[in-house]
Coordinates of C-alpha atoms in Angstrom, one line a residue:
M16 CA 68.1 65.4 94.1
K17 CA 71.2 64.8 91.9
N18 CA 73.4 61.8 92.2
I19 CA 75.6 63.1 95.0
P20 CA 76.8 61.2 98.1
A21 CA 75.6 62.6 101.4
I22 CA 79.1 63.3 102.6
I23 CA 79.6 65.8 99.7
I24 CA 76.3 67.5 100.4
L25 CA 77.2 68.0 104.1
A26 CA 80.7 69.1 103.2
L27 CA 79.4 72.2 101.4
V28 CA 80.6 75.4 103.0
V29 CA 79.0 78.8 102.6
N30 CA 81.2 81.8 103.2
I31 CA 78.4 83.9 104.6
L32 CA 80.0 85.5 107.6
S33 CA 83.1 87.0 106.1
Y34 CA 82.0 90.5 105.3
G35 CA 81.5 93.8 107.1
Q36 CA 78.4 96.0 107.7
N37 CA 75.1 94.2 108.2
S38 CA 72.1 96.1 106.7
Y39 CA 69.5 93.4 106.5
T40 CA 66.2 94.3 108.1
Y41 CA 64.0 91.5 109.5
S42 CA 60.2 91.7 109.3
Q43 CA 57.9 89.3 111.0
P44 CA 55.9 87.3 108.4
K45 CA 52.4 88.7 107.8
E46 CA 49.2 87.1 109.0
L47 CA 47.4 86.4 105.7
E48 CA 44.4 84.4 107.1
D49 CA 45.7 81.3 105.3
G50 CA 46.0 79.1 108.4
W51 CA 49.5 80.3 109.4
Q52 CA 50.2 81.8 112.8
T53 CA 53.4 83.9 112.7
N54 CA 55.9 85.0 115.3
N55 CA 58.8 87.3 115.6
L56 CA 62.3 85.9 115.3
K57 CA 63.4 88.4 117.9
S58 CA 61.1 86.7 120.5
L59 CA 63.2 83.6 120.4
K60 CA 65.9 83.4 123.1
T61 CA 68.8 82.8 120.8
D62 CA 71.5 84.7 119.0
T63 CA 70.2 85.4 115.5
T64 CA 73.2 87.4 114.3
S65 CA 74.3 84.8 111.7
I66 CA 70.8 84.7 110.2
Y67 CA 70.9 88.5 109.6
K68 CA 74.3 88.1 108.0
L69 CA 73.0 85.2 105.9
F70 CA 70.2 87.2 104.4
E71 CA 72.4 90.2 103.8
Q72 CA 74.7 87.9 101.9
I73 CA 71.9 86.5 99.8
K74 CA 70.8 90.0 98.9
N75 CA 74.2 91.1 97.8
K76 CA 76.0 88.1 96.5
E77 CA 75.4 86.1 93.3
N78 CA 73.0 83.2 94.0
K79 CA 69.8 81.7 92.7
I80 CA 67.8 81.5 95.9
H81 CA 64.1 82.5 95.4
S82 CA 62.7 82.0 98.9
V83 CA 63.5 80.9 102.4
L84 CA 60.8 80.1 105.0
L85 CA 61.2 78.6 108.5
V86 CA 58.4 77.3 110.7
K87 CA 59.3 76.8 114.4
D88 CA 56.8 75.3 116.9
N89 CA 54.0 75.6 114.4
Q90 CA 54.6 79.3 113.8
L91 CA 56.0 81.0 110.7
I92 CA 59.0 83.0 111.9
I93 CA 61.1 83.6 108.7
E94 CA 59.7 84.4 105.3
E95 CA 62.1 86.0 102.8
Y96 CA 61.7 86.3 99.0
F97 CA 64.3 87.3 96.4
K98 CA 64.5 88.1 92.7
N99 CA 60.9 89.3 92.4
H100 CA 59.4 86.3 94.0
T101 CA 56.5 86.9 96.5
S102 CA 54.3 85.1 98.9
N103 CA 51.5 84.6 96.4
K104 CA 53.7 83.6 93.4
Q105 CA 53.6 79.9 92.5
H106 CA 56.9 78.1 92.0
D107 CA 57.7 75.0 89.9
L108 CA 58.3 72.3 92.6
R109 CA 59.9 69.9 90.2
S110 CA 60.5 66.6 92.0
T111 CA 59.3 67.9 95.3
T112 CA 56.0 66.9 93.8
K113 CA 57.0 63.3 94.2
S114 CA 56.9 63.5 98.0
I115 CA 53.4 65.1 97.9
K116 CA 52.2 62.2 95.7
S117 CA 53.4 59.9 98.5
I118 CA 51.0 61.7 100.8
L119 CA 48.2 61.3 98.1
M120 CA 48.9 57.6 98.0
G121 CA 48.5 57.4 101.8
I122 CA 45.1 59.2 101.5
A123 CA 44.0 56.8 98.7
I124 CA 44.7 53.9 101.0
N125 CA 43.1 55.6 104.0
K126 CA 40.0 56.3 101.9
G127 CA 39.8 52.7 100.7
F128 CA 40.5 53.3 97.0
I129 CA 43.6 51.2 97.3
N130 CA 44.0 48.3 99.7
S131 CA 47.8 48.0 100.3
V132 CA 51.2 49.1 99.0
D133 CA 51.9 45.4 98.7
D134 CA 49.3 45.0 95.9
P135 CA 50.6 44.5 92.4
I136 CA 50.2 47.6 90.3
S137 CA 48.2 45.6 87.7
K138 CA 45.4 45.4 90.3
Y139 CA 44.6 49.0 89.8
L140 CA 46.4 50.0 86.5
K141 CA 43.9 48.5 84.1
T142 CA 45.2 50.4 81.0
P143 CA 47.7 50.4 79.4
V144 CA 49.3 46.9 79.9
P145 CA 52.8 45.8 78.9
T146 CA 53.0 44.8 75.2
Q147 CA 56.7 44.5 74.8
N148 CA 59.6 42.9 76.8
L149 CA 57.0 40.6 78.4
D150 CA 58.4 39.2 81.6
E151 CA 56.7 37.3 84.4
R152 CA 58.5 39.5 86.9
K153 CA 56.5 42.5 85.7
A154 CA 53.4 40.9 87.4
K155 CA 55.4 41.1 90.7
I156 CA 55.9 44.9 90.6
T157 CA 53.9 46.4 93.5
I158 CA 53.0 49.9 94.6
K159 CA 55.7 49.7 97.2
H160 CA 58.3 49.0 94.5
L161 CA 57.2 52.2 92.8
L162 CA 57.3 54.2 96.0
T163 CA 60.8 53.0 96.8
M164 CA 61.9 53.3 93.1
S165 CA 62.8 49.6 93.0
S166 CA 60.5 48.3 90.2
G167 CA 63.3 46.6 88.5
L168 CA 62.4 48.2 85.2
D169 CA 65.2 49.8 83.2
C170 CA 64.4 53.3 84.5
N171 CA 67.3 55.4 86.0
D172 CA 67.1 59.2 85.5
W173 CA 70.8 59.5 86.6
D174 CA 72.0 57.1 83.9
K175 CA 71.9 58.5 80.3
K176 CA 72.1 54.9 79.0
S177 CA 68.9 53.9 80.7
K178 CA 66.0 53.4 78.4
G179 CA 63.7 54.8 81.0
Q180 CA 65.7 58.0 81.7
E181 CA 63.1 60.7 82.0
D182 CA 64.3 63.0 79.2
K183 CA 64.0 60.1 76.8
I184 CA 60.5 59.3 77.9
Y185 CA 59.4 63.0 77.6
K186 CA 60.0 62.6 73.8
K187 CA 57.6 59.6 73.6
K188 CA 54.0 59.9 72.6
D189 CA 52.6 57.6 75.3
W190 CA 54.6 57.8 78.5
L191 CA 52.7 55.1 80.4
Q192 CA 52.9 52.6 77.6
Y193 CA 56.6 53.2 77.0
M194 CA 57.3 52.8 80.8
L195 CA 55.4 49.6 81.1
N196 CA 57.2 48.2 78.0
L197 CA 60.7 48.8 79.4
P198 CA 62.7 45.6 80.0
I199 CA 63.3 44.3 83.5
V200 CA 66.9 44.7 84.5
N201 CA 66.7 43.9 88.3
E202 CA 64.4 41.7 90.4
P203 CA 61.6 44.0 91.7
G204 CA 62.3 45.2 95.2
K205 CA 66.1 44.5 95.1
T206 CA 67.7 47.7 93.7
S207 CA 66.5 51.3 93.9
N208 CA 67.3 53.7 91.1
Y209 CA 65.9 57.2 90.8
C210 CA 63.0 56.9 88.4
S211 CA 60.5 59.7 87.8
M212 CA 58.3 57.7 85.5
G213 CA 57.5 55.3 88.4
V214 CA 55.9 58.2 90.2
V215 CA 53.8 59.0 87.1
L216 CA 52.6 55.4 87.4
I217 CA 51.7 56.1 91.1
A218 CA 49.6 59.1 90.1
E219 CA 47.9 57.1 87.4
I220 CA 47.1 54.3 89.8
I221 CA 45.5 56.8 92.3
S222 CA 43.5 58.2 89.4
Q223 CA 42.3 54.9 88.0
A224 CA 41.5 53.6 91.5
S225 CA 39.6 56.7 92.6
G226 CA 38.0 57.7 89.3
M227 CA 39.5 61.2 89.7
T228 CA 42.4 62.9 87.9
I229 CA 45.3 63.4 90.2
D230 CA 44.8 67.2 90.3
K231 CA 41.1 66.8 91.4
F232 CA 42.0 64.1 93.9
A233 CA 44.7 66.3 95.4
E234 CA 42.4 69.3 95.5
H235 CA 39.5 67.4 97.2
Y236 CA 41.5 65.3 99.7
L237 CA 44.6 67.3 100.5
F238 CA 44.7 70.9 99.3
N239 CA 41.1 72.0 100.3
P240 CA 41.6 70.6 103.9
L241 CA 44.9 72.5 104.1
G242 CA 43.4 75.7 102.8
I243 CA 45.6 75.6 99.7
K244 CA 44.0 77.4 96.8
N245 CA 46.8 79.0 94.8
V246 CA 48.1 75.9 93.1
S247 CA 48.3 74.5 89.6
W248 CA 49.8 71.5 87.7
G249 CA 52.0 71.7 84.6
H250 CA 55.2 70.6 82.9
T251 CA 58.1 72.0 80.9
S252 CA 57.5 69.6 78.0
N253 CA 56.2 71.2 74.8
K254 CA 54.0 68.1 74.2
E255 CA 50.6 67.6 75.7
V256 CA 51.1 65.9 79.1
I257 CA 48.6 63.6 80.8
P258 CA 47.4 64.8 84.3
S259 CA 49.4 62.0 86.0
G260 CA 52.6 63.2 84.3
K261 CA 52.3 66.8 85.5
R262 CA 54.0 68.4 88.5
L263 CA 52.9 71.0 91.0
Y264 CA 53.3 74.7 91.1
M265 CA 52.7 76.1 94.6
T266 CA 53.6 79.0 96.9
S267 CA 56.3 78.7 99.5
R268 CA 53.8 79.2 102.3
D269 CA 51.8 76.3 101.0
M270 CA 54.9 74.1 100.7
A271 CA 55.5 74.8 104.3
K272 CA 52.0 73.5 105.1
I273 CA 53.1 70.2 103.5
G274 CA 56.1 70.1 105.8
Q275 CA 54.0 70.9 108.8
L276 CA 51.6 68.1 107.9
I277 CA 54.5 65.7 108.0
L278 CA 55.8 67.1 111.3
N279 CA 52.3 66.9 112.8
K280 CA 52.0 63.2 111.6
G281 CA 49.2 63.9 109.2
A282 CA 47.3 66.5 111.1
W283 CA 46.5 70.1 110.3
G284 CA 44.8 71.8 113.2
E285 CA 42.0 69.6 114.3
K286 CA 41.9 67.7 110.9
Q287 CA 43.6 64.3 110.5
I288 CA 44.2 64.6 106.7
V289 CA 46.2 61.5 106.3
S290 CA 46.8 58.8 108.9
K291 CA 49.6 59.0 111.5
K292 CA 50.4 55.4 110.5
W293 CA 50.9 56.4 106.9
I294 CA 53.2 59.3 107.8
E295 CA 55.3 57.2 110.1
K296 CA 55.5 54.4 107.5
S297 CA 56.1 56.5 104.5
T298 CA 58.9 58.6 106.1
T299 CA 60.8 55.7 107.6
P300 CA 63.8 54.5 105.5
K301 CA 63.1 51.6 103.3
T302 CA 66.0 51.6 100.9
K303 CA 69.0 53.6 99.8
I304 CA 69.6 55.5 96.6
T305 CA 73.3 56.5 96.0
G306 CA 74.0 55.7 99.7
I307 CA 71.3 58.0 101.0
D308 CA 68.3 56.7 103.0
Y309 CA 65.1 56.8 101.1
S310 CA 61.5 56.0 102.2
Y311 CA 58.3 56.4 100.2
L312 CA 59.5 59.3 97.9
W313 CA 61.0 61.1 100.9
W314 CA 64.7 61.5 101.5
H315 CA 66.5 61.2 104.8
I316 CA 69.2 63.8 104.8
P317 CA 71.8 63.7 107.6
F318 CA 73.2 66.9 109.1
K319 CA 76.1 66.9 111.5
L320 CA 75.5 69.3 114.4
D321 CA 78.0 69.5 117.3
G322 CA 79.1 66.0 116.8
E323 CA 75.6 64.6 116.5
I324 CA 73.6 63.6 113.4
V325 CA 70.3 65.4 112.9
I326 CA 68.0 63.8 110.3
S327 CA 65.8 65.8 108.0
K328 CA 62.8 64.2 106.2
T329 CA 63.2 66.0 102.9
A330 CA 61.4 66.5 99.7
T331 CA 63.8 67.7 96.9
G332 CA 63.4 69.2 93.5
N333 CA 65.8 70.2 90.8
G334 CA 66.9 73.9 91.0
G335 CA 66.7 74.1 94.8
Q336 CA 63.1 73.3 95.8
Y337 CA 63.1 71.8 99.3
I338 CA 60.8 70.9 102.1
M339 CA 62.9 69.9 105.1
V340 CA 61.3 68.5 108.2
F341 CA 63.3 68.2 111.5
P342 CA 61.0 66.4 114.0
N343 CA 63.4 66.5 116.9
M344 CA 63.7 70.3 116.6
N345 CA 60.0 70.9 115.7
L346 CA 61.3 72.8 112.7
V347 CA 60.2 73.0 109.0
A348 CA 62.3 74.8 106.4
V349 CA 61.3 75.6 102.8
F350 CA 63.5 76.8 100.0
T351 CA 62.8 77.6 96.4
G352 CA 65.4 78.5 93.7
G353 CA 66.4 78.7 90.1
A354 CA 69.7 76.8 90.1
Y355 CA 68.4 74.2 87.6
N356 CA 70.8 71.4 86.7
S357 CA 73.5 73.1 88.9
Q358 CA 75.4 72.1 92.0
D359 CA 74.3 75.6 93.3
D360 CA 71.0 74.1 94.1
K361 CA 72.6 72.4 97.2
L362 CA 73.2 75.8 98.8
P363 CA 70.2 75.4 101.2
F364 CA 71.8 72.3 102.7
A365 CA 74.8 74.4 103.7
M366 CA 72.5 77.2 105.0
M367 CA 70.8 74.7 107.3
K368 CA 74.0 73.1 108.5
D369 CA 76.0 76.3 109.1
I370 CA 73.3 78.8 110.1
F371 CA 69.8 77.7 110.9
L372 CA 70.4 74.4 112.8
P373 CA 73.1 75.8 115.1
T374 CA 70.9 78.9 115.8
F375 CA 67.8 76.9 116.8
K376 CA 69.7 74.3 118.7
T377 CA 70.9 77.0 121.1
E378 CA 67.4 78.4 121.7
K379 CA 66.7 78.5 125.4

């Protein structure tokens, strides 16, 4: 998510109803034997006219939306793809990967590889160790500080002057060493700044504690139990990237499984994949980044609906990659897109605010 106050995000307006003939044809999502049950949007007792108009507009107006999926009451009811994207095509999740790594941290704790988020990172991160800008406060940096992006290190992706800004680190040979050598600019735990490299450290901690690379750990403890098989890890950097530095490429249907796992408080069917306690803890606000509530790598995005505030527990990624979870409405929304480094990647927020949330609130 870019550095934008919540009030601006929620003030976005989509002119999606101001046109004539509607020719969009809805199709119920297919049963693919991937764990998803589907249902027909028409079976819901609500006026879906605005949804039809929305998809007609997406088809015929300039935008960079790649997919839109909605899960209501544990059933996939909307699944639309655009611009040659399909149900089996992987998409670069960008920073949405961060929220999934939060789940992996919870699993690592549940399985006993890691004792507590209050442990110092040095307890598990045996190599490398800081060799520059030595500061006794570095010994105070905990896993929780990394999860809340409050390590105190000079790492702020949204400040080009920051020594730990992600684009600068991508050019370095050893990302981990460079990150640990950054100077301390804030007391650990006091100030949260958006820091991608802190999440790379989280993945490395899980790997060193478990003895498994992050991709193998995720496959064994998260993806296999969810029935997620069409997944890979990569990066846009031309340099060789360590496993902990890579991000996920997944299908939209599998992204929706991650959202449903959060909605179901760590359960998928009869399996408790990550503890209910961790889901509740990791998705409860702990700090603020640019005025928006932030938990353990999950955002809390407020939507105003009929004078009330509806909160979405949201994973966000540059370009328009979102997993939005609305517990009070038993709703999960997934979006993918190609609006990289553009304000157009906020379009899904307006779609939720102006179309989907009002539609499903009126369901009888």
